[in-house]
Amino acid sequence: MTNGIDKKALFKLKSEPYLKPISDLGVGFYNLDENTAILSFQLSNTKGPLLIHKNNLTAYAYFESSNGSVSDVIELEVEDSNKGLVTITLDKDFLQASTSTKVKGQVYIGVNNVDNKPEYNEVAVFREFSFEVKDALINKISSFTKMEYIRMFDQLKTRIKQRVLDIEEAIANGEDYVAEMKSVLQKGIETLNQIVSDGKQDIQSYIKEAKSTLDTIKNDAVNTIEKLSKDTKSSVDSKVNKVVETIESTSSEATEHIDDKMSEFKQTVEDNDLITNELLDEQFDNLDWQKYELTNDDGTIKIMNLESNVEKLNKMTETGFFYTTNTPDLPSDVSSDGFLIVYARKGILRLSMYINRIPKIK
């Protein structure tokens, strides 16, 4: 029992073929015990506790009073399948029917034959046991006292009944309150739904109006930008055209003016026998003066890589100032790079050289 007031008796039963006298458990229950008279059996054999489980074995019990009262064949509850513990709670009606008697009992176990084959049936009967059922002392109270108790319980019943009526009335009033609260709740829900619906409509209206306003502003802005773009493009094109026309006109006038001046200049030269470029060049060429360049136009000296080749050195017949590199046939203590002066004479070509020797930097 969950409240811990059960009266449990443990008895060990062994599955064996030896006849023994009925075992008196030395246990007594009372006819007023209700859901508290419990018998617990530990079932075993020569090898130890029986392993009892609803999937393999079923345990039953049967009880018979000395006054002829009998119980049903009751299935025992498995308390601990590993220890072979089974329990049974004696029925209150059977205890009352067996008042002031000795009760005999017996436990049976059977194998669950899942194949339903008779050759596999196995049933074991354990030896008998006994216990007593006594009459509770309260049942010996006199008739007068019982009447007093009955009257007291009747008054208590009346009071309880009145209390029940009061509770039912309060519950009924509570139901009215609940109904009223449900009504208020429903009205509140409807009001909230209406507010939400109106709010949605207002929001949608505001959104639509704002969208319309934005579309109008956008269209106006686009139209304004397009107009400004067209006006600007037109103005720019007009100014560009004017500038181009002005440039073309000015260029044409300038070209015509220059052409006229050049024609006029040429005509003046021809008419007055003035010196032309061709005539000036011819007169320069006829002048008797030396026109040979000894250096570059900017005054720098020409650089010549002789590649340590004597023939290349001998073939230098051009008068001038040079800076030679890799000059051949020089002493080992002198750098192969240096200044070279070449003089040429008419007739048999001869090379006259002067090398400004530069000591080799060590």
XYZ file of C-alpha atoms in Angstrom:
362
model
C 0.000 0.000 0.000
C 1.152 3.493 -0.729
C 0.383 4.603 2.844
C 2.513 1.852 4.372
C -0.222 0.366 6.606
C -0.332 -3.027 4.888
C -0.047 -6.254 6.937
C 2.267 -8.422 4.859
C 3.227 -11.979 5.814
C 6.064 -13.840 4.026
C 5.940 -17.626 3.604
C 8.489 -19.792 1.757
C 7.128 -22.524 -0.495
C 9.319 -25.169 -2.105
C 8.428 -27.179 -5.187
C 9.036 -30.791 -4.000
C 7.213 -34.130 -4.027
C 7.445 -34.809 -0.268
C 4.166 -34.918 1.662
C 4.177 -32.704 4.720
C 1.433 -31.635 7.105
C -0.412 -28.393 6.454
C 1.804 -25.517 7.489
C 0.228 -23.056 9.880
C 1.593 -19.670 8.892
C 0.878 -18.368 12.352
C -0.804 -15.442 10.658
C -4.164 -13.915 11.503
C -6.235 -11.340 9.655
C -9.447 -9.586 10.631
C -12.688 -9.361 8.764
C -12.394 -5.554 8.608
C -8.988 -5.601 6.879
C -9.383 -3.914 3.519
C -6.554 -3.908 0.956
C -4.090 -4.495 3.795
C -4.165 -8.326 4.322
C -1.274 -9.391 2.083
C 0.383 -12.787 1.746
C 3.841 -12.895 0.139
C 5.356 -16.201 -1.035
C 8.913 -16.993 -2.059
C 8.748 -19.892 -4.528
C 11.804 -22.081 -4.986
C 13.037 -25.551 -5.919
C 16.132 -27.583 -5.134
C 18.260 -25.254 -7.276
C 17.089 -22.027 -5.676
C 14.444 -19.327 -6.277
C 12.218 -19.820 -9.288
C 12.568 -17.224 -12.045
C 8.969 -16.137 -12.449
C 7.885 -13.743 -15.180
C 4.584 -13.172 -16.921
C 6.207 -14.257 -20.168
C 7.115 -17.759 -18.935
C 5.245 -18.670 -15.683
C 1.912 -17.761 -14.079
C 1.212 -18.165 -10.332
C -2.296 -18.683 -8.875
C -3.757 -19.139 -5.363
C -6.973 -20.621 -4.022
C -8.451 -20.253 -0.505
C -11.113 -22.243 1.382
C -12.601 -21.441 4.811
C -13.608 -24.071 7.377
C -17.178 -22.717 7.171
C -17.325 -23.567 3.465
C -16.574 -20.091 2.078
C -14.214 -20.162 -0.916
C -12.356 -17.578 -2.962
C -11.873 -17.272 -6.693
C -8.779 -18.651 -8.351
C -6.653 -15.506 -7.991
C -3.544 -14.699 -10.044
C -0.612 -13.673 -7.900
C 1.345 -10.504 -8.613
C 5.070 -10.913 -9.354
C 6.972 -8.744 -6.871
C 10.560 -9.817 -7.680
C 11.015 -12.166 -10.639
C 14.676 -12.905 -9.814
C 13.916 -13.950 -6.210
C 10.670 -15.810 -6.985
C 8.575 -13.411 -4.842
C 4.817 -13.253 -5.522
C 2.079 -11.526 -3.516
C -1.688 -11.586 -3.130
C -4.047 -9.178 -1.342
C -6.941 -11.039 0.315
C -10.400 -9.854 -0.687
C -12.426 -8.055 2.049
C -15.644 -9.949 1.189
C -13.859 -13.296 1.537
C -12.401 -12.222 4.896
C -15.855 -11.210 6.178
C -17.348 -14.486 4.916
C -14.556 -16.401 6.710
C -14.962 -14.629 10.064
C -13.844 -16.708 13.094
C -12.600 -19.605 10.926
C -9.326 -21.168 9.800
C -8.573 -20.758 6.113
C -6.558 -23.198 4.028
C -4.741 -22.065 0.905
C -2.641 -23.407 -1.873
C -0.382 -21.912 -4.596
C -0.043 -23.220 -8.172
C 2.383 -22.312 -10.940
C 2.018 -23.173 -14.620
C 4.266 -22.755 -17.655
C 2.829 -20.498 -20.356
C 2.444 -22.876 -23.288
C 2.645 -20.499 -26.256
C 2.492 -23.392 -28.718
C -0.720 -24.800 -27.147
C 0.681 -28.331 -27.254
C -0.514 -30.579 -24.380
C 2.854 -32.363 -24.170
C 4.442 -29.048 -23.174
C 1.983 -28.338 -20.318
C 3.696 -28.023 -16.908
C 1.858 -27.313 -13.606
C 3.297 -27.522 -10.095
C 1.179 -27.546 -6.884
C 2.775 -26.359 -3.645
C 1.816 -27.795 -0.233
C -1.092 -26.382 1.693
C -0.866 -23.704 4.344
C -3.352 -22.141 6.759
C -4.105 -18.916 8.606
C -6.932 -17.552 10.773
C -9.538 -14.868 10.163
C -10.853 -13.237 13.330
C -13.775 -11.024 14.110
C -12.816 -7.406 14.791
C -13.645 -6.228 18.322
C -15.699 -3.318 17.040
C -18.201 -5.773 15.653
C -19.026 -6.810 19.283
C -20.525 -3.430 20.194
C -24.112 -3.676 21.609
C -27.196 -2.909 19.521
C -27.911 0.308 21.501
C -24.407 1.570 20.837
C -24.738 0.683 17.196
C -28.013 2.659 17.053
C -26.251 5.639 18.580
C -23.536 5.285 15.996
C -26.153 4.955 13.272
C -27.918 8.113 14.520
C -24.585 9.914 14.706
C -23.708 8.844 11.198
C -27.202 9.816 10.013
C -26.748 13.299 11.456
C -23.314 13.443 9.924
C -24.841 12.337 6.631
C -27.436 15.127 6.852
C -24.785 17.703 7.571
C -22.630 16.396 4.752
C -25.621 16.441 2.425
C -26.331 20.070 3.365
C -22.685 20.909 2.816
C -22.893 19.230 -0.587
C -25.982 21.332 -1.413
C -24.109 24.468 -0.365
C -21.156 23.465 -2.489
C -23.409 22.714 -5.461
C -25.096 26.106 -5.064
C -21.749 27.814 -4.877
C -20.637 25.890 -7.954
C -23.831 26.937 -9.737
C -23.148 30.569 -8.827
C -19.582 30.010 -9.936
C -20.902 28.735 -13.243
C -22.888 31.973 -13.590
C -19.731 33.879 -12.834
C -17.836 31.765 -15.320
C -20.550 32.346 -17.911
C -20.385 36.070 -17.238
C -16.603 36.000 -17.426
C -16.806 34.055 -20.688
C -19.232 36.651 -22.010
C -16.906 39.502 -20.997
C -13.966 37.599 -22.454
C -15.846 37.051 -25.697
C -16.776 40.744 -25.872
C -13.154 41.651 -25.157
C -11.970 39.305 -27.891
C -14.494 40.770 -30.321
C -13.437 44.309 -29.378
C -9.754 43.439 -29.807
C -10.471 41.772 -33.138
C -12.384 44.871 -34.273
C -9.518 47.113 -33.133
C -7.022 44.909 -34.959
C -9.204 44.876 -38.077
C -9.663 48.668 -37.997
C -5.938 49.092 -37.349
C -5.105 46.896 -40.330
C -7.442 48.897 -42.558
C -5.974 52.201 -41.332
C -2.441 50.912 -41.851
C -3.276 49.629 -45.332
C -4.918 52.977 -46.133
C -1.849 54.864 -44.877
C 0.435 52.572 -46.856
C -1.613 53.010 -50.019
C -1.708 56.795 -49.572
C 2.031 56.952 -48.835
C 2.762 54.750 -51.846
C 0.655 56.996 -54.065
C 2.448 60.093 -52.733
C 5.847 58.487 -53.236
C 4.929 57.416 -56.760
C 3.824 60.967 -57.579
C 7.014 62.463 -56.117
C 9.119 59.879 -57.960
C 7.351 60.554 -61.275
C 7.689 64.318 -60.829
C 11.373 63.944 -59.975
C 11.971 61.674 -62.969
C 10.153 64.088 -65.287
C 12.106 67.032 -63.873
C 15.409 65.189 -64.240
C 14.564 64.114 -67.771
C 13.547 67.679 -68.689
C 16.720 69.103 -67.140
C 18.747 66.465 -68.919
C 17.144 67.288 -72.261
C 17.502 71.054 -71.711
C 21.118 70.645 -70.602
C 21.923 68.391 -73.537
C 20.256 70.801 -75.926
C 22.136 73.741 -74.417
C 25.440 71.887 -74.467
C 24.883 70.729 -78.041
C 24.033 74.287 -79.052
C 27.142 75.693 -77.367
C 29.328 72.938 -78.764
C 28.000 73.576 -82.242
C 28.651 77.272 -81.850
C 32.177 76.615 -80.584
C 32.852 74.177 -83.422
C 31.504 76.658 -85.940
C 33.635 79.418 -84.401
C 36.748 77.208 -84.411
C 36.123 76.084 -87.941
C 35.497 79.642 -89.070
C 38.561 80.957 -87.228
C 40.726 78.082 -88.481
C 39.539 78.621 -92.007
C 40.168 82.347 -91.793
C 43.609 81.772 -90.230
C 44.520 79.223 -92.878
C 43.381 81.505 -95.639
C 45.266 84.411 -94.043
C 48.503 82.357 -93.743
C 48.156 81.007 -97.262
C 47.664 84.546 -98.520
C 50.698 85.771 -96.595
C 52.857 82.857 -97.854
C 51.786 83.514 -101.417
C 52.466 87.177 -100.913
C 55.883 86.378 -99.394
C 56.860 84.041 -102.230
C 55.744 86.565 -104.766
C 57.774 89.279 -103.026
C 60.868 87.016 -103.012
C 60.465 86.251 -106.683
C 59.789 89.853 -107.583
C 62.791 91.223 -105.668
C 65.280 88.381 -106.297
C 65.575 87.703 -102.528
C 67.539 84.674 -101.177
C 65.562 81.434 -100.926
C 66.421 78.366 -98.793
C 67.843 76.552 -101.802
C 69.954 79.512 -102.771
C 71.163 79.960 -99.195
C 72.272 76.315 -99.011
C 74.058 76.605 -102.333
C 75.929 79.696 -101.209
C 76.974 78.005 -97.939
C 78.324 75.031 -99.864
C 80.368 77.315 -102.140
C 82.105 78.973 -99.194
C 85.765 77.957 -98.718
C 85.926 76.861 -95.009
C 86.388 73.630 -93.101
C 83.098 71.848 -92.524
C 84.292 68.609 -90.756
C 82.888 67.698 -87.274
C 85.472 66.580 -84.745
C 82.878 65.917 -81.982
C 79.179 65.258 -81.714
C 76.753 68.174 -82.204
C 76.417 68.534 -78.418
C 80.226 68.641 -77.954
C 80.585 65.122 -76.493
C 83.273 62.699 -77.750
C 82.382 59.695 -79.844
C 82.663 56.290 -78.084
C 84.134 53.325 -79.967
C 84.326 49.684 -78.704
C 87.417 48.128 -80.414
C 86.633 44.682 -78.959
C 90.440 44.041 -78.476
C 90.716 43.750 -82.286
C 93.835 45.353 -83.901
C 92.288 45.318 -87.383
C 89.374 47.326 -86.092
C 91.845 49.831 -84.645
C 93.832 50.046 -87.942
C 90.691 50.747 -89.913
C 90.011 53.953 -87.928
C 90.997 56.544 -90.656
C 88.489 59.158 -89.593
C 89.994 62.267 -88.018
C 88.437 63.018 -84.692
C 88.378 62.670 -80.936
C 87.248 59.269 -79.580
C 86.878 57.382 -76.303
C 87.775 53.754 -76.963
C 87.022 50.670 -74.880
C 88.705 47.250 -75.044
C 91.721 48.836 -76.882
C 94.222 46.107 -78.029
C 98.037 45.879 -77.641
C 98.305 47.950 -74.460
C 100.578 47.215 -71.503
C 99.015 45.113 -68.789
C 99.346 47.887 -66.226
C 97.292 50.294 -68.324
C 93.520 50.379 -68.635
C 92.132 49.324 -72.028
C 89.755 52.290 -71.931
C 90.944 55.811 -72.774
C 90.888 58.833 -75.070
C 92.104 58.458 -78.682
C 92.979 61.230 -81.137
C 93.063 60.241 -84.824
C 94.791 62.365 -87.538
C 94.365 61.499 -91.238
C 96.392 62.821 -94.227
C 95.873 62.712 -97.931
C 97.603 60.255 -100.223
C 98.581 57.031 -98.562
C 96.292 56.667 -95.604
C 98.142 56.455 -92.354
C 96.917 56.340 -88.859
C 98.494 58.529 -86.343
C 97.140 57.936 -82.845
C 97.580 59.377 -79.464
C 96.196 57.421 -76.528
C 95.846 59.178 -73.265
C 96.902 56.265 -71.136
C 95.083 55.817 -67.894
C 96.669 53.572 -65.267
C 94.596 50.587 -64.354
C 92.821 51.095 -61.057
C 93.885 48.457 -58.628
